[in-house]
Amino acid sequence: MSRLLPAWSDDDGAARVRALFAESFAAEPDGVWAAPGRVNVIGEHTDYNGGLCLPIALPHRTFVALRARPGRTARLVSAQQPGLREVDLDAAAPAGTAGAVEGWPAYAAGVAWALERDGLAPAGSLPGFDIAVDSCVPHGAGLSSSAALECAIAVALDDVAHLGLAADDAGRARLAAACVRAENEIAGAPTGGMDQAASLRARAGHALLLDCRDGAVEHVRLDLDAAGLALLVIDTRAPHRLVDGQYARRRAVCEDAARVLGVASLREVADAVMAGETTPDDVLARLSDEEQRRRVRHVESEIERVRFFVARLRDPDALRGWSLDKSAWALDASHESLREDYEVSSPELDLAVTAARAAGAHGARMTGGGFGGSAIALVDAERAEPVAVAVQEAFAGAGLRPPAFLLADAHGPAGRVDG
Ligand code: ADP
Ligand code: MG
């Protein structure tokens, strides 16, 4: 299993950020906090449509060592980024405006900014801080290293400023909303709410069924190990650029289609179909724009697939000797829909999925926003390695750089890891 990217233990991660903190600031941090990346099992591009998604928190996490300091300056170092950066928290300005924070510190300054903007901490009350960051979440791989960074900082600030929000799920939902705001407004990435919810609200051994209309969550038992299964994550290492116009364009087309259909969000369309009040064909017949038709067909059918998949997970007999052929198709169908109708796949993602299926995966799909990033394959546990080898060979055969692999099982949420 040497080809699999390992996840750091609490001790490993804490030792790394403590060492980086000491070297950078010649001091001891107040503590160390960590937050997981996430992988979405099913329900893609549904979050900003008020739909359903089913992420799990990865064992791979971002660690931060943080010390509060007088004043309103944040000093930041990351093992993944060069140099020491300094940001004035009072000067944090929205992306695209004069004074916008450049680069990765926007995610950190953005969280402090959003906590105050959302009224979770009184304006101007959060302390400045020194922070050292290190992470084993692959960057830009669609596994949400950005949310892992924001959420680790959110729980750290919550702790040092005694906000008490991380103590329960309702508070964590508010922290997640602040992290979304930080990413949208300060970092300038128009992402939905799935990533931050997974990182802050997941439960070990469970997938998180997130209802993006009202933020309600349900923890759905997902014990792959007991079922003799593994979820292989294939990071294609092809760049994905969610900050560019494609993601924003998908959102805008969905919003336009919802307006034409007279609904607040495309979620309502999926609910109406489920309730038997209309059919997908009838809905599509009301749209004259071909692009809108295809995007709507994806969103509506994807929400249905989440419901189907969750129903299978809830059925204990379905997991025992899981009749995979009867449910893993939903992963395959999700991929086809994202490739054909939503047009967010890429040649690398398609190759990863095809090669994994040919090597015996029960189902496989791209995951995350797309345009590069990662795919997942649901495999018998003992097939994880051979499937990874097959995918690697397919990439080599196509002249592509080797992908990276990791195994995902459902881990717990962001929190303090020492002290
Ligand atoms: P993804 O969330 O899929 O990994 P994004 O493009 O959304 O990809 O986020 C990646 C960005 O998040 C990086 O370019 C960087 O700005 C920031 N980031 C994530 N993790 C770290 C880290 N450990 N140190 C510094 N910046 C990070
Ligand atoms: Mg991200």
Short mmCIF file of C-alpha atoms and ligand atoms in Angstrom, two decimals:
data_model
loop_
_atom_site.label_atom_id
_atom_site.label_comp_id
_atom_site.label_asym_id
_atom_site.label_seq_id
_atom_site.Cartn_x
_atom_site.Cartn_y
_atom_site.Cartn_z
CA MET A 1 0.00 0.00 0.00
CA SER A 2 3.02 2.28 -0.23
CA ARG A 3 1.51 4.19 -3.12
CA LEU A 4 -1.27 5.48 -0.86
CA LEU A 5 -0.87 8.93 0.60
CA PRO A 6 -0.76 8.51 4.40
CA ALA A 7 -2.85 10.58 6.81
CA TRP A 8 -1.04 12.15 9.78
CA SER A 9 -1.92 11.20 13.33
CA ASP A 10 -2.69 13.91 15.90
CA ASP A 11 0.85 13.58 17.26
CA ASP A 12 2.53 13.75 13.84
CA GLY A 13 0.57 16.76 12.69
CA ALA A 14 0.95 18.59 16.01
CA ALA A 15 4.72 17.98 16.07
CA ARG A 16 5.05 19.40 12.55
CA VAL A 17 3.17 22.62 13.17
CA ARG A 18 4.76 23.11 16.58
CA ALA A 19 8.21 22.86 15.00
CA LEU A 20 7.27 25.27 12.21
CA PHE A 21 5.73 27.66 14.75
CA ALA A 22 8.83 27.63 16.98
CA GLU A 23 11.15 28.18 14.02
CA SER A 24 9.01 31.03 12.62
CA PHE A 25 7.96 32.89 15.76
CA ALA A 26 10.48 31.71 18.39
CA ALA A 27 7.60 31.01 20.76
CA GLU A 28 5.10 28.40 21.91
CA PRO A 29 1.60 28.38 20.36
CA ASP A 30 -1.54 28.47 22.51
CA GLY A 31 -2.50 25.12 21.02
CA VAL A 32 -2.90 23.00 17.91
CA TRP A 33 -6.12 22.44 16.00
CA ALA A 34 -6.87 20.35 12.92
CA ALA A 35 -9.63 20.11 10.33
CA PRO A 36 -10.21 17.44 7.69
CA GLY A 37 -10.51 17.68 3.96
CA ARG A 38 -13.55 15.95 2.56
CA VAL A 39 -14.60 13.72 -0.25
CA ASN A 40 -18.11 13.75 -1.57
CA VAL A 41 -19.55 10.28 -2.04
CA ILE A 42 -22.47 11.47 -4.15
CA GLY A 43 -24.46 14.66 -4.77
CA GLU A 44 -22.28 16.92 -6.92
CA HIS A 45 -23.07 20.51 -7.84
CA THR A 46 -26.22 20.20 -5.76
CA ASP A 47 -25.15 22.31 -2.78
CA TYR A 48 -25.72 25.73 -4.35
CA ASN A 49 -29.01 24.44 -5.73
CA GLY A 50 -30.41 23.83 -2.25
CA GLY A 51 -30.00 20.10 -2.84
CA LEU A 52 -28.56 17.11 -1.03
CA CYS A 53 -25.01 15.84 -0.87
CA LEU A 54 -23.22 13.10 1.01
CA PRO A 55 -19.62 13.94 1.91
CA ILE A 56 -17.35 12.23 4.41
CA ALA A 57 -14.52 13.87 6.34
CA LEU A 58 -11.15 12.50 5.25
CA PRO A 59 -8.53 11.12 7.61
CA HIS A 60 -6.28 13.70 5.93
CA ARG A 61 -6.25 17.00 7.81
CA THR A 62 -4.77 20.48 7.93
CA PHE A 63 -3.06 21.33 11.22
CA VAL A 64 -2.61 24.82 12.64
CA ALA A 65 -0.58 25.98 15.62
CA LEU A 66 -1.93 29.35 16.71
CA ARG A 67 -1.08 31.94 19.32
CA ALA A 68 -3.23 34.98 19.99
CA ARG A 69 -1.29 38.24 20.14
CA PRO A 70 -2.12 41.82 21.06
CA GLY A 71 -3.22 44.07 18.22
CA ARG A 72 -4.96 43.16 14.98
CA THR A 73 -2.15 41.76 12.87
CA ALA A 74 -2.02 38.15 11.72
CA ARG A 75 1.38 36.66 10.89
CA LEU A 76 1.19 33.46 8.90
CA VAL A 77 3.47 30.69 7.71
CA SER A 78 2.58 27.50 5.88
CA ALA A 79 4.75 24.53 5.03
CA GLN A 80 2.90 24.52 1.70
CA GLN A 81 3.59 28.15 0.79
CA PRO A 82 6.80 30.18 0.76
CA GLY A 83 7.57 32.99 3.18
CA LEU A 84 6.11 34.73 6.19
CA ARG A 85 2.99 36.77 5.46
CA GLU A 86 1.45 39.55 7.46
CA VAL A 87 -2.15 40.75 7.25
CA ASP A 88 -3.92 43.59 9.04
CA LEU A 89 -7.26 42.11 10.13
CA ASP A 90 -8.92 45.53 10.04
CA ALA A 91 -7.90 45.98 6.42
CA ALA A 92 -9.25 42.66 5.08
CA ALA A 93 -11.30 43.64 2.04
CA PRO A 94 -13.44 41.61 -0.35
CA ALA A 95 -11.71 39.85 -3.24
CA GLY A 96 -11.52 42.01 -6.33
CA THR A 97 -11.50 45.32 -4.43
CA ALA A 98 -8.54 47.52 -3.57
CA GLY A 99 -6.86 46.17 -0.45
CA ALA A 100 -7.95 42.58 -1.11
CA VAL A 101 -5.69 40.07 0.63
CA GLU A 102 -3.46 38.32 -1.89
CA GLY A 103 -3.06 34.55 -1.95
CA TRP A 104 -3.58 32.02 0.80
CA PRO A 105 -3.69 34.42 3.78
CA ALA A 106 -7.09 35.50 2.42
CA TYR A 107 -8.52 32.22 3.74
CA ALA A 108 -7.17 32.94 7.24
CA ALA A 109 -7.91 36.66 7.44
CA GLY A 110 -11.26 35.91 5.81
CA VAL A 111 -12.34 33.63 8.64
CA ALA A 112 -11.61 36.27 11.29
CA TRP A 113 -13.38 38.88 9.14
CA ALA A 114 -16.44 36.66 8.60
CA LEU A 115 -16.74 35.68 12.28
CA GLU A 116 -17.06 39.38 13.11
CA ARG A 117 -19.27 40.20 10.10
CA ASP A 118 -21.66 37.40 11.03
CA GLY A 119 -21.82 38.74 14.56
CA LEU A 120 -20.30 35.60 16.05
CA ALA A 121 -17.68 37.81 17.67
CA PRO A 122 -18.14 41.54 18.33
CA ALA A 123 -16.62 43.74 15.61
CA GLY A 124 -12.94 44.36 16.26
CA SER A 125 -12.87 41.91 19.17
CA LEU A 126 -10.86 39.03 17.76
CA PRO A 127 -7.19 39.12 18.63
CA GLY A 128 -4.37 39.20 16.11
CA PHE A 129 -2.56 35.90 15.85
CA ASP A 130 0.54 34.05 14.76
CA ILE A 131 -0.19 30.88 12.90
CA ALA A 132 1.79 27.97 11.45
CA VAL A 133 0.04 25.64 9.00
CA ASP A 134 0.92 22.23 7.64
CA SER A 135 -1.29 19.76 5.83
CA CYS A 136 -1.47 16.31 4.30
CA VAL A 137 -4.62 17.19 2.35
CA PRO A 138 -3.61 17.35 -1.31
CA HIS A 139 -3.96 20.91 -2.65
CA GLY A 140 -6.25 21.79 -5.48
CA ALA A 141 -7.28 18.14 -5.77
CA GLY A 142 -10.99 18.69 -5.17
CA LEU A 143 -10.58 17.37 -1.61
CA SER A 144 -11.08 20.78 -0.10
CA SER A 145 -7.78 21.79 1.35
CA SER A 146 -9.29 25.29 1.34
CA ALA A 147 -12.11 24.34 3.71
CA ALA A 148 -9.68 22.33 5.85
CA LEU A 149 -7.59 25.48 6.24
CA GLU A 150 -10.56 27.74 7.01
CA CYS A 151 -12.16 25.31 9.42
CA ALA A 152 -8.93 24.64 11.33
CA ILE A 153 -8.55 28.39 11.79
CA ALA A 154 -12.21 28.76 12.72
CA VAL A 155 -12.01 26.23 15.56
CA ALA A 156 -8.70 27.73 16.71
CA LEU A 157 -10.13 31.27 16.86
CA ASP A 158 -13.33 29.95 18.45
CA ASP A 159 -11.19 28.42 21.17
CA VAL A 160 -8.74 31.26 21.88
CA ALA A 161 -11.50 33.90 21.78
CA HIS A 162 -13.82 31.73 23.95
CA LEU A 163 -16.71 31.91 21.49
CA GLY A 164 -17.89 28.42 22.44
CA LEU A 165 -19.34 27.75 19.00
CA ALA A 166 -17.49 24.50 18.35
CA ALA A 167 -19.14 22.95 21.41
CA ASP A 168 -22.29 21.86 19.59
CA ASP A 169 -23.61 21.27 16.10
CA ALA A 170 -25.66 24.45 15.98
CA GLY A 171 -22.54 26.49 16.74
CA ARG A 172 -20.54 24.51 14.23
CA ALA A 173 -23.13 25.24 11.57
CA ARG A 174 -22.57 28.95 12.24
CA LEU A 175 -18.80 28.52 12.07
CA ALA A 176 -19.28 26.69 8.76
CA ALA A 177 -21.38 29.57 7.40
CA ALA A 178 -18.65 32.04 8.37
CA CYS A 179 -16.04 29.90 6.59
CA VAL A 180 -18.20 29.83 3.46
CA ARG A 181 -18.46 33.60 3.62
CA ALA A 182 -14.68 33.90 4.02
CA GLU A 183 -14.09 31.72 0.98
CA ASN A 184 -16.75 33.45 -1.15
CA GLU A 185 -16.11 37.05 -0.24
CA ILE A 186 -12.49 37.36 0.87
CA ALA A 187 -10.79 34.54 -1.06
CA GLY A 188 -13.15 35.11 -4.00
CA ALA A 189 -14.06 31.47 -4.65
CA PRO A 190 -17.83 31.05 -5.18
CA THR A 191 -18.14 27.62 -3.55
CA GLY A 192 -21.26 26.17 -1.93
CA GLY A 193 -21.53 24.98 1.67
CA MET A 194 -20.71 21.30 1.47
CA ASP A 195 -16.99 21.43 2.19
CA GLN A 196 -17.17 23.43 5.39
CA ALA A 197 -20.13 21.41 6.71
CA ALA A 198 -18.20 18.18 6.18
CA SER A 199 -15.09 19.52 7.86
CA LEU A 200 -16.88 20.96 10.89
CA ARG A 201 -19.97 18.76 11.31
CA ALA A 202 -18.99 15.22 10.21
CA ARG A 203 -19.07 12.24 12.54
CA ALA A 204 -16.53 9.40 12.48
CA GLY A 205 -17.90 6.25 10.88
CA HIS A 206 -20.70 8.19 9.20
CA ALA A 207 -21.34 10.00 5.98
CA LEU A 208 -22.91 13.43 6.35
CA LEU A 209 -26.22 13.80 4.56
CA LEU A 210 -26.38 17.55 4.16
CA ASP A 211 -29.57 19.27 3.16
CA CYS A 212 -28.23 22.44 1.61
CA ARG A 213 -31.61 24.17 1.66
CA ASP A 214 -31.64 24.63 5.41
CA GLY A 215 -28.27 23.24 6.50
CA ALA A 216 -29.86 20.28 8.30
CA VAL A 217 -27.60 17.26 8.64
CA GLU A 218 -28.14 13.59 9.22
CA HIS A 219 -25.32 11.22 10.11
CA VAL A 220 -25.68 8.09 8.02
CA ARG A 221 -23.69 5.10 9.20
CA LEU A 222 -21.01 4.20 6.67
CA ASP A 223 -18.78 1.38 7.80
CA LEU A 224 -16.95 0.42 4.64
CA ASP A 225 -14.54 -1.77 6.55
CA ALA A 226 -17.28 -3.94 7.97
CA ALA A 227 -18.68 -4.34 4.47
CA GLY A 228 -15.25 -5.38 3.15
CA LEU A 229 -15.15 -2.28 0.97
CA ALA A 230 -12.81 0.65 0.45
CA LEU A 231 -13.25 4.04 -1.11
CA LEU A 232 -10.22 4.72 -3.26
CA VAL A 233 -9.60 8.40 -4.01
CA ILE A 234 -7.71 9.08 -7.22
CA ASP A 235 -6.15 12.53 -7.38
CA THR A 236 -5.57 13.04 -11.09
CA ARG A 237 -3.12 15.86 -10.28
CA ALA A 238 -4.53 17.75 -13.23
CA PRO A 239 -5.04 21.34 -12.16
CA HIS A 240 -8.58 22.44 -11.33
CA ARG A 241 -9.50 26.08 -11.28
CA LEU A 242 -12.76 26.64 -9.49
CA VAL A 243 -11.93 30.29 -9.05
CA ASP A 244 -12.10 30.80 -12.81
CA GLY A 245 -15.42 31.38 -14.55
CA GLN A 246 -16.72 27.83 -15.06
CA TYR A 247 -18.07 27.17 -11.60
CA ALA A 248 -19.65 30.59 -11.38
CA ARG A 249 -21.21 30.04 -14.79
CA ARG A 250 -22.80 26.73 -13.74
CA ARG A 251 -24.28 28.47 -10.72
CA ALA A 252 -25.63 31.31 -12.82
CA VAL A 253 -27.25 28.97 -15.36
CA CYS A 254 -28.94 27.03 -12.55
CA GLU A 255 -30.24 30.26 -11.04
CA ASP A 256 -31.56 31.40 -14.41
CA ALA A 257 -33.27 28.06 -14.96
CA ALA A 258 -34.87 28.23 -11.51
CA ARG A 259 -36.23 31.67 -12.39
CA VAL A 260 -37.72 30.41 -15.63
CA LEU A 261 -39.31 27.50 -13.76
CA GLY A 262 -40.61 29.83 -11.07
CA VAL A 263 -38.88 28.05 -8.18
CA ALA A 264 -36.56 29.38 -5.50
CA SER A 265 -34.00 26.66 -6.24
CA LEU A 266 -33.72 23.55 -8.39
CA ARG A 267 -34.21 21.53 -5.23
CA GLU A 268 -37.92 22.27 -5.53
CA VAL A 269 -37.93 20.64 -8.94
CA ALA A 270 -36.39 17.46 -7.53
CA ASP A 271 -38.92 17.43 -4.69
CA ALA A 272 -41.83 17.89 -7.09
CA VAL A 273 -40.60 15.00 -9.22
CA MET A 274 -40.20 12.82 -6.15
CA ALA A 275 -43.70 13.70 -4.97
CA GLY A 276 -45.08 12.63 -8.34
CA GLU A 277 -46.36 16.15 -9.06
CA THR A 278 -44.37 16.38 -12.28
CA THR A 279 -41.88 14.41 -14.33
CA PRO A 280 -38.36 15.28 -15.43
CA ASP A 281 -39.56 15.42 -19.04
CA ASP A 282 -42.33 17.87 -18.18
CA VAL A 283 -39.86 20.10 -16.36
CA LEU A 284 -37.38 20.06 -19.22
CA ALA A 285 -40.16 20.82 -21.73
CA ARG A 286 -40.64 24.15 -19.96
CA LEU A 287 -37.07 25.22 -20.70
CA SER A 288 -36.24 26.50 -24.15
CA ASP A 289 -32.53 26.86 -23.52
CA GLU A 290 -30.54 23.69 -24.22
CA GLU A 291 -27.81 24.50 -21.72
CA GLN A 292 -30.36 25.08 -18.96
CA ARG A 293 -32.10 21.82 -19.83
CA ARG A 294 -28.95 19.80 -19.42
CA ARG A 295 -27.89 21.48 -16.17
CA VAL A 296 -31.36 20.99 -14.69
CA ARG A 297 -31.45 17.34 -15.73
CA HIS A 298 -28.19 16.78 -13.87
CA VAL A 299 -29.22 18.56 -10.69
CA GLU A 300 -32.65 16.93 -10.51
CA SER A 301 -31.35 13.41 -11.19
CA GLU A 302 -28.35 13.85 -8.89
CA ILE A 303 -30.58 14.73 -5.94
CA GLU A 304 -32.60 11.59 -6.70
CA ARG A 305 -29.41 9.54 -6.73
CA VAL A 306 -28.40 10.86 -3.31
CA ARG A 307 -31.79 9.82 -1.94
CA PHE A 308 -31.44 6.39 -3.50
CA PHE A 309 -27.91 5.87 -2.21
CA VAL A 310 -28.77 6.98 1.32
CA ALA A 311 -31.77 4.65 1.35
CA ARG A 312 -29.40 1.79 0.54
CA LEU A 313 -27.06 2.80 3.35
CA ARG A 314 -29.90 2.98 5.85
CA ASP A 315 -30.96 -0.56 5.04
CA PRO A 316 -28.74 -2.79 7.21
CA ASP A 317 -29.26 -5.76 4.91
CA ALA A 318 -28.03 -3.70 2.02
CA LEU A 319 -24.68 -3.17 3.74
CA ARG A 320 -24.24 -6.73 4.90
CA GLY A 321 -22.90 -8.42 1.79
CA TRP A 322 -23.86 -5.21 0.08
CA SER A 323 -25.68 -5.85 -3.12
CA LEU A 324 -23.38 -3.40 -4.78
CA ASP A 325 -24.51 -3.97 -8.29
CA LYS A 326 -27.85 -2.61 -7.19
CA SER A 327 -26.51 0.63 -5.75
CA ALA A 328 -23.01 1.40 -7.01
CA TRP A 329 -24.57 2.15 -10.38
CA ALA A 330 -25.59 5.43 -8.81
CA LEU A 331 -21.90 6.44 -8.71
CA ASP A 332 -21.49 5.54 -12.37
CA ALA A 333 -24.69 7.34 -13.29
CA SER A 334 -23.54 10.40 -11.35
CA HIS A 335 -20.34 10.48 -13.38
CA GLU A 336 -22.15 10.16 -16.68
CA SER A 337 -24.49 12.97 -15.73
CA LEU A 338 -21.61 15.22 -14.67
CA ARG A 339 -19.73 14.42 -17.88
CA GLU A 340 -22.60 14.64 -20.35
CA ASP A 341 -25.11 17.02 -18.87
CA TYR A 342 -23.12 19.18 -16.48
CA GLU A 343 -19.90 19.13 -18.54
CA VAL A 344 -17.52 19.43 -15.62
CA SER A 345 -15.46 16.28 -16.13
CA SER A 346 -12.07 16.16 -17.82
CA PRO A 347 -10.15 13.59 -19.88
CA GLU A 348 -8.11 12.65 -16.79
CA LEU A 349 -11.21 12.14 -14.64
CA ASP A 350 -12.89 10.08 -17.36
CA LEU A 351 -9.78 7.93 -17.70
CA ALA A 352 -9.51 7.38 -13.93
CA VAL A 353 -13.15 6.30 -13.78
CA THR A 354 -12.98 4.04 -16.81
CA ALA A 355 -9.74 2.37 -15.73
CA ALA A 356 -11.01 1.84 -12.18
CA ARG A 357 -14.21 0.23 -13.43
CA ALA A 358 -12.30 -1.99 -15.86
CA ALA A 359 -10.12 -3.14 -12.95
CA GLY A 360 -13.15 -4.21 -10.94
CA ALA A 361 -14.45 -1.14 -9.11
CA HIS A 362 -18.14 -1.51 -8.25
CA GLY A 363 -18.74 2.09 -9.19
CA ALA A 364 -16.66 5.19 -9.86
CA ARG A 365 -17.21 8.88 -10.42
CA MET A 366 -15.49 12.22 -10.45
CA THR A 367 -15.91 14.03 -7.14
CA GLY A 368 -15.73 17.69 -6.16
CA GLY A 369 -16.26 20.58 -8.51
CA GLY A 370 -14.60 18.94 -11.49
CA PHE A 371 -12.44 20.39 -14.30
CA GLY A 372 -9.64 18.23 -12.87
CA GLY A 373 -9.26 17.19 -9.25
CA SER A 374 -10.19 13.74 -7.99
CA ALA A 375 -12.28 10.70 -8.72
CA ILE A 376 -13.49 8.01 -6.32
CA ALA A 377 -13.87 4.29 -6.84
CA LEU A 378 -15.83 1.98 -4.56
CA VAL A 379 -13.86 -1.27 -4.48
CA ASP A 380 -13.62 -4.50 -2.52
CA ALA A 381 -11.03 -3.73 0.15
CA GLU A 382 -8.48 -6.16 -1.26
CA ARG A 383 -8.89 -4.65 -4.72
CA ALA A 384 -7.81 -1.14 -3.70
CA GLU A 385 -4.18 -1.75 -4.57
CA PRO A 386 -4.73 -3.54 -7.92
CA VAL A 387 -7.26 -0.90 -8.98
CA ALA A 388 -4.76 1.85 -8.11
CA VAL A 389 -2.08 0.05 -10.15
CA ALA A 390 -4.43 -0.27 -13.11
CA VAL A 391 -5.31 3.44 -12.98
CA GLN A 392 -1.65 4.35 -12.73
CA GLU A 393 -0.85 2.21 -15.76
CA ALA A 394 -3.68 3.76 -17.73
CA PHE A 395 -2.30 7.22 -16.94
CA ALA A 396 1.22 6.18 -17.94
CA GLY A 397 -0.16 4.72 -21.17
CA ALA A 398 -1.85 8.03 -21.94
CA GLY A 399 1.34 9.96 -21.28
CA LEU A 400 -0.13 11.63 -18.17
CA ARG A 401 1.73 12.36 -14.97
CA PRO A 402 1.12 9.71 -12.31
CA PRO A 403 -1.98 10.25 -10.18
CA ALA A 404 -1.88 10.13 -6.37
CA PHE A 405 -4.06 7.81 -4.32
CA LEU A 406 -5.50 7.76 -0.85
CA LEU A 407 -8.07 5.71 1.01
CA ALA A 408 -11.03 7.53 2.46
CA ASP A 409 -12.94 6.35 5.44
CA ALA A 410 -15.26 8.54 7.42
CA HIS A 411 -13.39 10.52 10.05
CA GLY A 412 -14.44 12.99 12.70
CA PRO A 413 -14.67 16.79 12.45
CA ALA A 414 -12.36 19.71 13.13
CA GLY A 415 -11.20 20.26 16.68
CA ARG A 416 -8.33 20.77 19.06
CA VAL A 417 -5.74 18.02 18.89
CA ASP A 418 -3.60 18.83 21.91
CA GLY A 419 -3.88 20.45 25.31
P1 ADP B 1 -9.00 22.48 -2.91
O1 ADP B 1 -9.86 23.09 -1.86
O2 ADP B 1 -9.73 21.54 -3.79
O3 ADP B 1 -7.76 21.84 -2.38
P2 ADP B 1 -8.81 25.23 -3.71
O4 ADP B 1 -8.29 25.87 -4.94
O5 ADP B 1 -10.20 25.47 -3.31
O6 ADP B 1 -8.52 23.66 -3.86
O7 ADP B 1 -7.94 25.65 -2.47
C1 ADP B 1 -6.53 25.60 -2.54
C2 ADP B 1 -5.98 26.89 -1.97
O8 ADP B 1 -6.22 26.93 -0.54
C3 ADP B 1 -4.49 27.01 -2.11
O9 ADP B 1 -4.15 27.60 -3.34
C4 ADP B 1 -4.14 27.92 -0.95
O10 ADP B 1 -4.40 29.27 -1.26
C5 ADP B 1 -5.14 27.50 0.12
N1 ADP B 1 -4.56 26.47 1.00
C6 ADP B 1 -5.07 25.24 1.22
N2 ADP B 1 -4.31 24.55 2.08
C7 ADP B 1 -3.29 25.36 2.44
C8 ADP B 1 -2.15 25.23 3.30
N3 ADP B 1 -1.90 24.10 3.96
N4 ADP B 1 -1.33 26.30 3.40
C9 ADP B 1 -1.57 27.44 2.72
N5 ADP B 1 -2.59 27.60 1.90
C10 ADP B 1 -3.46 26.59 1.74
MG MG B 2 -11.53 24.33 -2.20
#
